[in-house]
Amino acid sequence: MGGLGGTLPIDATEYAKQWDNLYYFLMIVCVVFFAIVIVPMVYFAIRYRDKPGAKAATHITHNLKLEFLWTIIPTVIVMVIFVWGWVVYRQLYQIPQNAMEIRVVAKSWNWTFQYDDGRTTTNEMYVPTGQPVKLTITADRNDVLHSFYVPHFRIKKDAVPGMFTYLWFNVPTEGQYVIFCTEYCGAGHSDMLAKVIAVKPEEFEKWKWGAEIPLPKPVGLVGPEWGPSASKAELETKTETAAVSPKKNPHSGLAEQGRALSGSLGCVSCHSDDGSTKIGPSYKGLFGSTVELADGRRIVVDENYIRQQIEDPQSGVIKGFEGQLMPTYKGQVTAEQMNALIAYMKSLN
Amino acid sequence: MGAPAHHHSSDKPQEGQVNFHHAHHFKNADEQFVTAKLGMWVFIMQEILFFTPLFVGYFMYKGQYFPSFHEAAKSLDPVMGAVNTVILITSSFTMARAVSAAQRGNREALKENLLWTILCAIGFLVVKYIEYSHKVHDGLLPGSHFNNAELLGVAPQAPLFFAFYFAMTGLHGIHVLVGVGLLTWLWFRARRGDFGSNYYTPVEMTGLYWHLVDLIWIYLFPILYLVG
Amino acid sequence: MHHSPAGTNYLTYPKGLWSWIVTLDHKRIGIMYLATTLLWFLLGGTFATILRLEHFTPGQGFMDAGQYNRAFTYHGTIMVFMVIIPMIPAAIGNFVLPMMLGAKDVAFPRLNLLSYYIFVLGSFMALGTLFIGGVDTGWTFYTPYSTRTGMGAALMVSAAFVMGFSSILTGLNFIATIHKLRAPGMTWDKLPLFLWSLYATSIIQILATPVIALTLAMLVLEKLVGIGFFDPNLGGDPVLFQHFFWFYSHPAVYIMILPAMGIINEVIPTFSRKPIFGYKAMAAAIFGIALVSFVVWGHHMFTTGQSAFANFMFSLITMFVAVPTGVKVFNWLGTMYKGTIRLKVPMLYALQFLFVFVIGGLTGVVLATLGPDIHFHDTYYVVAHFHYVMVGGSLMAFLAGLHYWFPKFFGKTYNEKAGIFGWLLVFTGFNLTFMPQFIAGQLGHPRRYFNYLPEYTPLNVASSVGSLILAVGFFWTAFYLIYALWKGNKASGNPWQAATLEWASDSPPPIENFTHDPVVTHGPYDYTAVKGG
Ligand code: HEA
Ligand code: HEA
Ligand code: CUA
Ligand SMILES: [Cu+2]
């Protein structure tokens, strides 16, 4: 059962445990300050109630010492809260180097997950237990905002059209955990559910190779399992309709798809993958490097930078390539293709 | 502004004054005047904030898409912009003269200066109209209406630039248009003899408004046309 | 000039419907605002009740997803733009502000009437959207959804734009009035705290509302002519809209709460027969809150992918709002300490305000904390938080004010027992409606969900039952107040023995507020100077 008498979902990750500790502290602060206000309030209302023979009000207009105290004490407490909140939250930014990457594309109204090996699933995300997983989240430019939320992990991040955002988690125990869309996205918003399916690394390896594996137990939000059986049925139907593409081809990973795209979109005519400069700079060693732009800005190459270069090359002309113009590919590359192209570039490091 | 106003509401109007009674909830005409002026300043404050999202948005995108914006800005006509700047500054000058004429109770000078101000404002709008029609002709329109392949090739974010160009100058243009309406209304009232040295609040308030409109242009011009 | 003939008051003279339609009297305009906003409250509450009825069961009940989404959009938009923002300043404030100052009217009476009609125009535009397919964006109008859904959104956003100007003009009017029309002797340090809070509110209205107005105009342009400020397809940034939106809408929550706190500032001393504790600290706290409110908007956007640094700063600054708010809360307690407390209906609502607002405020601090908000953002926890502050805070304070000034407004008294019964219903219903939503939020129940996992059913049912009790409470309140208008006993000029100037006049007041121009000789909370005090 989850914390606070089962009013929190089970804390499925280390991060969630730390989160819960912070929240317990916050609840204590809330209860204490609520009592500090309400107990005297009720007491005064009864004790000084005007009844026949009640004493006339005492004329008190201020008390510097008290006023000082009730300014300083809350200040100190909110600072403690803030720092603790930051310490917990900061972890979401520190994505472990060895994290396995899954690209999340939110659409109205389903979730697509792209794995390094080229496999794509819909509405169910298989992950190995005990292994940090990094999510690179985005939505198509033509789509709307969505938000990726796993209550058991206490994590959430918006999917913004035309932008990449990041999140990570590491779930130690097997189970199925619900994923909600928490940014309002229209008629299908409340049905835009998916699930994280955490399985042992060995099982995960089997799944990668296309084998059927036994599903772990769904972990409930209110109770230890999905509550009434009705809800179980509902989520499972969703999984059935969600087409998992089992076209597993270990030789055609996501990077490989990116290489193919680079050819079919004509990128190869200007970009090499071996470090030689054609019309444009080479992809080799590009990802994560620092490029200098013609206007003097220095930028570390990440997903957002690459997407911007592809969709709006003029917004950041690279030093040494001032005269050369790359055509814009805006509207010609889908979010999934973009992920493939980026995976390809990353693979050249 | 200017000389202190002499208000004698109950007395018979003297030379250059009009028959004016202050509203009942004010102690006297002075108080009414000062209150109106405070109200006007507050209004101007909100006007400035009204423009801020456009300025903030413009600078933000400009930072993000500098080359595009830079390239797109080149297709604005700084000469026309400069002509309009001169026109507006002149109009601010004639407006200030109108206010001081009103304070002195000089009805003829008031009417004359109002007329000049109106003419300048219309001149401004005419120049703006010419500029706009050039843009329309060249397909330099905002957002999805943009249709100038040549500029799009070198400045993919030109549609966004022109979105800001039209929104900012358009919003300013609407303010000029409102100003023309107000000035014309003042002119008719001045002709009817509504204003005198003891009552000229609407003239003064419109003056403040007009200086604001001028001021906003003084920012818009360099930001869009020059620094581009 | 227009002193009313003897025996008449602002309600009875001049006569006729037309005299109301073109009235420049701030009191009549206040009453017109009151009637209008209460009507909209009934409408917004109806939408809320529909939401709750649908949520008795998961899945499809009597409405489909599209209808549900429109229902919460109308509920939120009506409640925010048409009820809670204008309700206290424009309805109660309009009536009370000039009287507390000892003035005959607001500085610009014609502008005041104009604000009212602008508000009515905006309201009708908003409701007009019902006839062109409705709006389903939520009250936050986030792009790009709002630019891609039906055209109703364009009209709704224009309506909010129009109502924004009503709000700006009211603020302008109040600032000028407070500065220039104070009665002789009404120095700044004798200004009742209700006026200090209206003053701070007006400043927020002047500074923040224009920004949302133009942002909404940009959104309309985007929708109608595809101008592309916020459209990722045209190079725009959808998140920029959120920044602009919250730059206004966060300060807007203080537009809702500061006047409410102002009312509490009047009610608690009056019914404790004791001057307000820490007058200067109270006034300073109001401005502290107003000032800080401009630089915390990013706490609504912790999950949007804004930079870690921005999140850090916004969280940090938000924390500081708790301090001046705490000062106010503790000063209210200080005011009650050793008072002579009269538990009349306005005071009961004031105590309920404290009870509920503190819960709402403390959970606000939870939401301002970076880690927790990641879990709670866009869940029912946020819904519960803002109902605790908006319904529990602003609306309860409004009810306190309505009962407090009712005798002054209408010259009638309501039945005290009926009032206490209504208060009990509202108190119970409110907490039963929204307390379970905190738990649902903790368990991850997302907001704006037409369908929900069956596991959440018990919590939703509890909340829905609560909302029915709450609705009965409001109807009961409406009933005995309307009854009092006809059958209530005649109220005296100063039934609560309060010390602010509006009570020095008759109930209801004559047409220019006072039969003799008032001169201020004592402080606003100096009950020794009041007969019977
Ligand atoms: C009347 C309106 C009102 C008021 C007064 C407040 C007050 C506060 N709000 Fe709230 N808020 C809303 C209306 C309001 N809010 C609305 C409408 C939304 C959602 C909009 C939407 O998304 O639709 C929202 C959402 C919202 C969020 C975003 C949540 C999310 O979407 O993820 C946050 C985060 O920081 C927040 C914080 C706060 C804080 C810190 C206060 C503070 O001002 C509270 C201060 C008060 C106290 C703290 C209590 C009294 C103090 C003491 C007893 C002293 C001791 C205290 C301590 C030691 C902590 N609010
Ligand atoms: C001040 C603002 C305000 C007020 C008063 C309320 C009042 C209520 N709200 Fe709401 N609410 C919002 C502001 C407000 N709300 C906002 C901003 C949202 C977000 C919308 C969005 O997501 O976009 C929201 C969303 C919201 C939701 C979430 C929907 C979702 O996310 O799916 C729910 C669900 O339960 C809800 C319920 C209620 C209920 C039961 C009441 C009850 O308190 C209502 C009871 C009232 C009545 C039944 C009417 C009775 C009135 C009279 C009889 C008139 C005369 C009265 C007198 C004289 C006293 N509200
Ligand atoms: Cu996708 Cu909500
Ligand atoms: Cu906020």
Coordinates of C-alpha atoms in Angstrom, one line a residue, chain C residues 357-516:
Chain C
F357 CA -8.1 29.6 3.1
V358 CA -5.3 28.3 5.3
I359 CA -5.7 24.8 3.8
G360 CA -5.7 26.3 0.3
G361 CA -2.7 28.4 1.0
L362 CA -0.6 25.7 2.6
T363 CA -1.3 23.4 -0.3
G364 CA -0.3 26.3 -2.5
V365 CA 3.1 26.1 -0.9
V366 CA 3.2 22.4 -1.5
L367 CA 2.6 23.1 -5.2
A368 CA 5.2 25.8 -5.2
T369 CA 7.8 23.2 -4.1
L370 CA 9.5 21.8 -7.1
G371 CA 9.5 18.1 -6.5
P372 CA 5.9 17.8 -5.3
D373 CA 4.5 19.9 -8.1
I374 CA 5.9 17.6 -10.7
H375 CA 3.6 14.9 -9.3
F376 CA 0.6 17.2 -8.6
H377 CA 0.6 19.4 -11.7
D378 CA -2.6 19.0 -13.6
T379 CA -4.1 16.6 -11.1
Y380 CA -7.1 17.1 -8.9
Y381 CA -4.7 18.3 -6.2
V382 CA -4.4 21.5 -8.1
V383 CA -8.2 21.6 -8.6
A384 CA -8.7 21.1 -4.8
H385 CA -6.0 23.8 -4.1
F386 CA -7.7 26.5 -6.2
H387 CA -11.2 25.7 -5.0
Y388 CA -10.0 26.0 -1.5
V389 CA -8.6 29.5 -2.2
M390 CA -11.2 30.7 -4.7
V391 CA -14.4 29.2 -3.3
G392 CA -13.2 28.8 0.3
G393 CA -11.3 32.0 0.2
S394 CA -12.8 34.6 -2.2
L395 CA -16.3 33.3 -2.3
M396 CA -16.6 32.8 1.5
A397 CA -15.2 36.3 2.0
F398 CA -17.8 37.6 -0.5
L399 CA -20.5 35.9 1.4
A400 CA -19.2 37.4 4.6
G401 CA -19.3 40.8 2.9
L402 CA -22.7 40.3 1.4
H403 CA -24.2 39.5 4.8
Y404 CA -22.2 42.3 6.4
W405 CA -23.3 45.0 4.0
F406 CA -26.7 43.6 3.2
P407 CA -28.5 45.9 5.7
K408 CA -26.6 48.8 4.2
F409 CA -27.4 47.9 0.6
F410 CA -31.0 47.2 1.1
G411 CA -32.1 48.6 4.4
K412 CA -33.4 45.2 5.5
T413 CA -32.1 42.5 7.8
Y414 CA -32.1 38.8 7.0
N415 CA -33.1 36.0 9.4
E416 CA -30.0 35.2 11.5
K417 CA -31.0 31.6 12.2
A418 CA -31.5 30.9 8.5
G419 CA -28.1 32.4 7.9
I420 CA -26.4 30.1 10.4
F421 CA -28.1 27.1 8.9
G422 CA -27.0 28.1 5.4
W423 CA -23.5 28.6 6.7
L424 CA -23.4 25.1 8.1
L425 CA -24.6 23.6 4.8
V426 CA -22.0 25.6 2.8
F427 CA -19.2 24.7 5.2
T428 CA -20.1 21.0 5.2
G429 CA -20.8 20.8 1.5
F430 CA -17.7 22.7 0.5
N431 CA -15.3 20.5 2.5
L432 CA -16.9 17.3 1.4
T433 CA -16.7 18.4 -2.2
F434 CA -13.1 19.4 -2.3
M435 CA -11.3 17.5 0.5
P436 CA -11.6 14.1 -1.4
Q437 CA -10.1 15.9 -4.4
F438 CA -6.8 16.4 -2.6
I439 CA -6.7 12.7 -2.0
A440 CA -7.6 11.9 -5.6
G441 CA -4.8 14.3 -6.7
Q442 CA -2.3 12.6 -4.4
L443 CA -3.3 9.3 -6.1
G444 CA -2.6 10.9 -9.4
H445 CA -6.2 11.6 -10.7
P446 CA -5.6 14.0 -13.6
R447 CA -7.8 17.0 -14.0
R448 CA -10.0 17.7 -17.1
Y449 CA -10.6 14.0 -17.3
F450 CA -14.0 13.1 -18.7
N451 CA -13.3 9.4 -18.0
Y452 CA -11.4 8.2 -14.9
L453 CA -10.1 4.9 -13.7
P454 CA -12.8 3.0 -11.7
E455 CA -10.4 2.9 -8.7
Y456 CA -11.1 6.6 -8.1
T457 CA -14.9 6.1 -8.0
P458 CA -15.4 6.3 -4.2
L459 CA -13.5 9.6 -4.0
N460 CA -15.5 11.0 -6.9
V461 CA -18.8 10.0 -5.4
A462 CA -17.9 11.6 -2.1
S463 CA -17.0 14.8 -3.9
S464 CA -20.2 14.7 -6.0
V465 CA -22.4 14.2 -2.9
G466 CA -20.6 17.1 -1.3
S467 CA -21.3 19.3 -4.3
L468 CA -25.0 18.7 -4.0
I469 CA -25.0 19.7 -0.3
L470 CA -23.0 22.8 -1.3
A471 CA -25.6 23.6 -4.0
V472 CA -28.4 23.3 -1.5
G473 CA -26.5 25.6 0.8
F474 CA -26.2 28.3 -1.9
F475 CA -29.8 28.0 -2.9
W476 CA -30.9 28.2 0.7
T477 CA -28.8 31.4 1.1
A478 CA -30.2 32.9 -2.1
F479 CA -33.7 32.1 -0.8
Y480 CA -33.5 33.7 2.6
L481 CA -31.7 36.8 1.3
I482 CA -34.3 37.3 -1.4
Y483 CA -37.0 36.7 1.1
A484 CA -35.4 39.4 3.3
L485 CA -35.6 41.9 0.5
W486 CA -39.3 41.8 0.7
K487 CA -40.1 40.7 4.2
G488 CA -37.0 41.6 6.2
N489 CA -37.1 43.9 9.2
K490 CA -36.0 47.5 8.6
A491 CA -32.3 47.8 9.3
S492 CA -30.8 50.7 11.3
G493 CA -28.0 52.9 10.0
N494 CA -25.3 51.0 11.9
P495 CA -26.6 47.6 12.9
W496 CA -23.1 46.2 13.7
Q497 CA -21.8 49.3 15.4
A498 CA -19.0 49.4 12.9
A499 CA -16.7 52.4 12.8
T500 CA -16.1 53.0 9.0
L501 CA -17.9 55.8 7.3
E502 CA -20.5 54.0 5.3
W503 CA -22.2 53.1 8.6
A504 CA -22.5 56.8 9.5
S505 CA -25.1 57.1 6.8
D506 CA -28.6 55.8 6.6
S507 CA -29.5 52.3 5.5
P508 CA -30.1 52.4 2.6
P509 CA -28.1 55.6 2.0
P510 CA -29.6 58.7 0.3
I511 CA -28.7 59.5 -3.2
E512 CA -25.4 61.3 -2.5
N513 CA -24.4 59.0 0.3
F514 CA -24.5 61.4 3.2
T515 CA -26.9 64.0 4.3
H516 CA -24.0 66.0 5.8

